[in-house]
mmCIF file of C-alpha atoms in Angstrom:
data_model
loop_
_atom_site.group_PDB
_atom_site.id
_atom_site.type_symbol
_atom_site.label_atom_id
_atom_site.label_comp_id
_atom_site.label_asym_id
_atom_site.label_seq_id
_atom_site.Cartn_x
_atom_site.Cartn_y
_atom_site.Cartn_z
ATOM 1 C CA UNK O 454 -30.815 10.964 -4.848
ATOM 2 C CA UNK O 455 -32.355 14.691 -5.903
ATOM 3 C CA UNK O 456 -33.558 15.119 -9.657
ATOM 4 C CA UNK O 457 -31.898 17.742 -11.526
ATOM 5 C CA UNK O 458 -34.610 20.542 -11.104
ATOM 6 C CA UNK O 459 -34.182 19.508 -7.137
ATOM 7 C CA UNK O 460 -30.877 20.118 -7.517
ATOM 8 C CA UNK O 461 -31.374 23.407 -9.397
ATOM 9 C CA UNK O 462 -33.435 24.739 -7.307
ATOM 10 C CA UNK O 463 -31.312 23.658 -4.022
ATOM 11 C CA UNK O 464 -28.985 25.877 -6.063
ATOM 12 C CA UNK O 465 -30.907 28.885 -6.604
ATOM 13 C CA UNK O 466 -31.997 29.299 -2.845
ATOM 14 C CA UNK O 467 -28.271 28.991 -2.034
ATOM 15 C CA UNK O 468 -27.294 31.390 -4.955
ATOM 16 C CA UNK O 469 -30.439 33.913 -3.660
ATOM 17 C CA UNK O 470 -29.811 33.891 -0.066
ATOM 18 C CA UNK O 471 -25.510 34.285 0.408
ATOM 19 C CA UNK O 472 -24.341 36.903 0.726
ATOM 20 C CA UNK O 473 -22.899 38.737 -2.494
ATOM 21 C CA UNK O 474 -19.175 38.733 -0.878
ATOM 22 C CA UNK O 475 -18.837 35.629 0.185
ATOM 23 C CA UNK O 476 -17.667 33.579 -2.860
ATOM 24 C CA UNK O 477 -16.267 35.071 -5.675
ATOM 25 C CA UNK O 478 -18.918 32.146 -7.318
ATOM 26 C CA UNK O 479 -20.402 29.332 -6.291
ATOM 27 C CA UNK O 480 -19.134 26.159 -7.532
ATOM 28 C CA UNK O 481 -20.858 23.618 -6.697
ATOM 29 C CA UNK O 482 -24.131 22.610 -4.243
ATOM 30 C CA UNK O 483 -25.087 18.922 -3.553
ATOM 31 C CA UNK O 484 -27.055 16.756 -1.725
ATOM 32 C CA UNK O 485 -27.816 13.192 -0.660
ATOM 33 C CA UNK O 486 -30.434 12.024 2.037
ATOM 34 C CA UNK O 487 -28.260 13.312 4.953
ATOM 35 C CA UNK O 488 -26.340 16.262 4.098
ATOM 36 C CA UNK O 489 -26.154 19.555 1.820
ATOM 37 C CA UNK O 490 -22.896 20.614 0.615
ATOM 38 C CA UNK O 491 -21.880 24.203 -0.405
ATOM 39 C CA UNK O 492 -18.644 24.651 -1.978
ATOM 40 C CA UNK O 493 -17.683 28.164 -3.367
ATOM 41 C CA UNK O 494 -14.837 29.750 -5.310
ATOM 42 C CA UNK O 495 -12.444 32.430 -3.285
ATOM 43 C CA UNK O 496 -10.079 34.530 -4.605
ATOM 44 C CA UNK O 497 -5.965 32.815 -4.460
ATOM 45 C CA UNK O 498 -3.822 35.212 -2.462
ATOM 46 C CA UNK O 499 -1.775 37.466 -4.759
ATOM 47 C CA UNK O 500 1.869 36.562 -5.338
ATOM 48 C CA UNK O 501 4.574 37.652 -7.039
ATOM 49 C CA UNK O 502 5.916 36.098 -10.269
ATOM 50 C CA UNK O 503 8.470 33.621 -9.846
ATOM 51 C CA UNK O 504 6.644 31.958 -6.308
ATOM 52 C CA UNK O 505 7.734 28.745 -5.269
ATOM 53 C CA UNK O 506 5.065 26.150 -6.089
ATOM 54 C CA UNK O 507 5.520 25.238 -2.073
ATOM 55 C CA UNK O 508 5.397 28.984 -1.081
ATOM 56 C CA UNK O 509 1.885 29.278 -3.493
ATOM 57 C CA UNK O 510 0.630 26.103 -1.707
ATOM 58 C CA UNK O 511 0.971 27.333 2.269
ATOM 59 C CA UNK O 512 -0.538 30.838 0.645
ATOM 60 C CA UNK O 513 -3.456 29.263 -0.452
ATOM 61 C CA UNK O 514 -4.415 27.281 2.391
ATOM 62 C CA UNK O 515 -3.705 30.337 4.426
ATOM 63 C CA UNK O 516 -6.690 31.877 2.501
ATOM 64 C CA UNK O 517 -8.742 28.741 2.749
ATOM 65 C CA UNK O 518 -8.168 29.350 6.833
ATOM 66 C CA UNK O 519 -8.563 32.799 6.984
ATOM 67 C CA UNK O 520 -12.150 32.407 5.047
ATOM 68 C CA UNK O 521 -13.279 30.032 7.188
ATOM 69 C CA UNK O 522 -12.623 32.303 10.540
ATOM 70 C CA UNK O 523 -13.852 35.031 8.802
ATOM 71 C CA UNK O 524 -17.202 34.175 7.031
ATOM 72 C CA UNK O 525 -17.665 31.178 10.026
ATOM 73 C CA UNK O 526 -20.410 33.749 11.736
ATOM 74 C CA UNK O 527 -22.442 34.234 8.467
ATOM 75 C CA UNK O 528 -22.356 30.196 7.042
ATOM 76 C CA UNK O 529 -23.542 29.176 10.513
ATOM 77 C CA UNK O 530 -26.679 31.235 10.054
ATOM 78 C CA UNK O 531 -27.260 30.540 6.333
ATOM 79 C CA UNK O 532 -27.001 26.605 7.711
ATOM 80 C CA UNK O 533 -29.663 26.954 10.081
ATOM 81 C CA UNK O 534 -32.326 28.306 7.892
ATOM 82 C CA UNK O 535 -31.280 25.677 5.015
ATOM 83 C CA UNK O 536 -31.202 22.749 7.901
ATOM 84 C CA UNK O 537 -34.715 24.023 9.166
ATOM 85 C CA UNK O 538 -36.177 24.875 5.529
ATOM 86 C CA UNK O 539 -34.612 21.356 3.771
ATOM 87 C CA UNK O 540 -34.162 18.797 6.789
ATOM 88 C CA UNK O 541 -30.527 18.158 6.286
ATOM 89 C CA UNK O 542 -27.039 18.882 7.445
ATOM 90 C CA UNK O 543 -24.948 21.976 5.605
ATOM 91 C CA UNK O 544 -21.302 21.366 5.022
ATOM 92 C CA UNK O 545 -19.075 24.112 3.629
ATOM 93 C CA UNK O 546 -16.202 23.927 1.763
ATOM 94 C CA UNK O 547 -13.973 26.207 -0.781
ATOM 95 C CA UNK O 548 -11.703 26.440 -3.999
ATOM 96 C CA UNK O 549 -9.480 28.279 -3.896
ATOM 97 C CA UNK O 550 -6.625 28.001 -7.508
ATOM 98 C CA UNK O 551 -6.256 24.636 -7.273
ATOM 99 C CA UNK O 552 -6.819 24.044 -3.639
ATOM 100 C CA UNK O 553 -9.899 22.428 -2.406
ATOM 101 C CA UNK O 554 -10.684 22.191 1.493
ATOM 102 C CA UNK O 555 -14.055 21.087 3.114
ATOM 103 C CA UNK O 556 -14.571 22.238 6.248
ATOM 104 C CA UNK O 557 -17.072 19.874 8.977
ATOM 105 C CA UNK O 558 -19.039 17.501 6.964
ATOM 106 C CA UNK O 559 -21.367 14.580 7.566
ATOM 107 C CA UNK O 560 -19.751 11.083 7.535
ATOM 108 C CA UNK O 561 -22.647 9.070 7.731
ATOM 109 C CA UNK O 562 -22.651 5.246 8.952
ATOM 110 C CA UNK O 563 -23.539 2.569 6.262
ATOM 111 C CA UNK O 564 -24.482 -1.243 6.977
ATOM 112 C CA UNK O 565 -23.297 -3.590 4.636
ATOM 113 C CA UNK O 566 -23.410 -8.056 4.973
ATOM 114 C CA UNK O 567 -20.099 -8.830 3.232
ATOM 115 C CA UNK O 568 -19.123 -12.705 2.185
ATOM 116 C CA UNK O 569 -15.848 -13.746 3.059
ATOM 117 C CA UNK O 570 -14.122 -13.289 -0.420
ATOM 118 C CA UNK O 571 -15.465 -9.398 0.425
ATOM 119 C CA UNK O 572 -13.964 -9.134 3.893
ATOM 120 C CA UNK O 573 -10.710 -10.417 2.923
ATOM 121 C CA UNK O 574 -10.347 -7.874 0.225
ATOM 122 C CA UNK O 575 -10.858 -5.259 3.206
ATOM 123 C CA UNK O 576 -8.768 -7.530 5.248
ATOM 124 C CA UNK O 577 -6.170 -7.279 2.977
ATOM 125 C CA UNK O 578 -5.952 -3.071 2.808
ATOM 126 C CA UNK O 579 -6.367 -3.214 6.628
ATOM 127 C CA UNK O 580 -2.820 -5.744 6.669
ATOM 128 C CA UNK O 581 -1.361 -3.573 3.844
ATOM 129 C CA UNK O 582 -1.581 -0.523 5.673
ATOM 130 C CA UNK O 583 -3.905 1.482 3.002
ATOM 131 C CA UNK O 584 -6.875 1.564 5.532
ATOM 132 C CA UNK O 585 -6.945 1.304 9.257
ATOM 133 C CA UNK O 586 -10.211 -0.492 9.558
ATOM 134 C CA UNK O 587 -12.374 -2.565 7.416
ATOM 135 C CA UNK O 588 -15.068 0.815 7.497
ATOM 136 C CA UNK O 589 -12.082 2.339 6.305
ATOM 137 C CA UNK O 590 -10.972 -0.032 3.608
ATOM 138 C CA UNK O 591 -14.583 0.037 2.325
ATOM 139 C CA UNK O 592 -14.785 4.232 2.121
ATOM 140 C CA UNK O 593 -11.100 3.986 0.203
ATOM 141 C CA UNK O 594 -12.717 0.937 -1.761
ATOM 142 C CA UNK O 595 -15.736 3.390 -2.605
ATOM 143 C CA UNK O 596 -13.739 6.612 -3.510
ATOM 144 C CA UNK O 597 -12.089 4.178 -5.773
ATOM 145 C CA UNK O 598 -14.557 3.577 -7.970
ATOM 146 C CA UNK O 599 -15.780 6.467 -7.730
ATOM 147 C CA UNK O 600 -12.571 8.569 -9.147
ATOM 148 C CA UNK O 601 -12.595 5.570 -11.793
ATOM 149 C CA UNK O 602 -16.337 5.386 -13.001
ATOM 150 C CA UNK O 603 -17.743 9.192 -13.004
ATOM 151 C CA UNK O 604 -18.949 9.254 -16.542
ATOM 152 C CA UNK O 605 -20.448 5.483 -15.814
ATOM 153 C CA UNK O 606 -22.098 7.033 -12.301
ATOM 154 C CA UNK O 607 -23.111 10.188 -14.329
ATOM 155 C CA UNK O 608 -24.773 7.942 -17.452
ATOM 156 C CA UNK O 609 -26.546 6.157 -14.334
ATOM 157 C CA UNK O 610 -27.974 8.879 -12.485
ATOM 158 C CA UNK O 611 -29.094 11.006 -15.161
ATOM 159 C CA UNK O 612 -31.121 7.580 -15.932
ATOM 160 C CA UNK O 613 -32.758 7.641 -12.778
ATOM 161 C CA UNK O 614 -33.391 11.249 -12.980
ATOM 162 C CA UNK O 615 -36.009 9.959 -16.164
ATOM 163 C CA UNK O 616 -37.045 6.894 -14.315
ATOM 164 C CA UNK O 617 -38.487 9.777 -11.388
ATOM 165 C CA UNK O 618 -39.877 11.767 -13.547
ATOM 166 C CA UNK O 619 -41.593 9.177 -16.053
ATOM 167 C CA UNK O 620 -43.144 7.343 -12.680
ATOM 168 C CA UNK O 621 -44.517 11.239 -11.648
ATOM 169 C CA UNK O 622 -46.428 11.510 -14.818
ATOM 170 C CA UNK O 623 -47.759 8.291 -14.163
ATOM 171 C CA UNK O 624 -51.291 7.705 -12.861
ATOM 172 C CA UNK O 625 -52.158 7.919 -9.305
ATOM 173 C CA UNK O 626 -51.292 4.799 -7.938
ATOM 174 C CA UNK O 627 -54.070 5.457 -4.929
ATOM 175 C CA UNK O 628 -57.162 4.747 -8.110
ATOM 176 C CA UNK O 629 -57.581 1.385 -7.594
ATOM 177 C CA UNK O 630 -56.950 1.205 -11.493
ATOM 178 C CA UNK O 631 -54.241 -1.139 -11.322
ATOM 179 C CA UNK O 632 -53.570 -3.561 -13.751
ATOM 180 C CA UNK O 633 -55.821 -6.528 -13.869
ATOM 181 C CA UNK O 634 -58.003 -4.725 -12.152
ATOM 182 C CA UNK O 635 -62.140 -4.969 -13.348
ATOM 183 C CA UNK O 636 -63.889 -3.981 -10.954
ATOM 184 C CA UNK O 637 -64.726 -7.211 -8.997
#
């Protein structure tokens, strides 16, 4: 997890270094251990009054294609110095009205140990049909609580986010002034 000024600043180079037509704004930029992820605002297609809500739809993700074909040449090099300057992955992805698309992102692997009563709840979406695999039931099990618990996950990391940045104002752990510590 980044801290906010991280995060800020991961924003600001991002903001600073793409170029001034690409997005009509930038939306939103975050991170995790593996991968960056840039998502930006475009502008919807214009349409006349009275489209279908199907018609505005296919119009939309027309754009989202079209931007992606277009600007493909100038992401990839914006990716390379972030991947070199930060360490991680950059995935793209836009807005567009109410349309969002990513484009390639990272879908990194994650060990678990489960107990039965665990598997059998993947088990079950696996038999059900709602997952294809048990690595599946358990990403669909994830996105669940997360669409269910943001302000929860929000309250959390903003607590961690003071947790990092009362232990960096803490003394150097490298003194030998630990606790209990006198001398002998």
């Amino acid at each position: 997890m980044i801290t906010s000024e991280q995060r800020e600043k991961l924003r600001g180079w991002f903001a600073g270094r793409l170029p001034d037509d690409l997005f009509e704004s930038l939306a939103e930029v975050t991170a995790d251990r593996e991968e960056i992820t840039v998502i930006g605002r475009i502008h919807e297609p214009k349409l006349s009054e009275g489209t279908s809500d199907a018609e505005k739809e296919a119009a939309r993700r027309a754009r989202v294609q079209e931007f992606r074909e277009r600007t493909r040449e100038d992401r990839v090099e914006v990716a390379r110095e972030a991947e070199h300057r930060f360490g991680k992955k950059v995935s793209w992805g836009v807005e567009c009205g109410t349309e969002r698309a990513l484009f390639t992102h990272v879908a990194a692997p994650v060990m678990t140990r489960l107990r039965q009563p665990e598997r059998e709840v993947l088990d079950t979406l696996v038999a059900a049909g709602v997952a294809r695999s048990r690595s599946d039931a358990l990403a669909w099990c994830v996105r669940l609580v997360q669409r269910h618990t943001d302000d929860w996950l929000g309250e959390l990391r903003d607590s961690l986010e003071h947790v990092q940045r009362v232990r960096a104002q803490g003394p150097d752990t490298g003194s030998g002034d630990s606790p209990g510590d006198d001398g002998e």
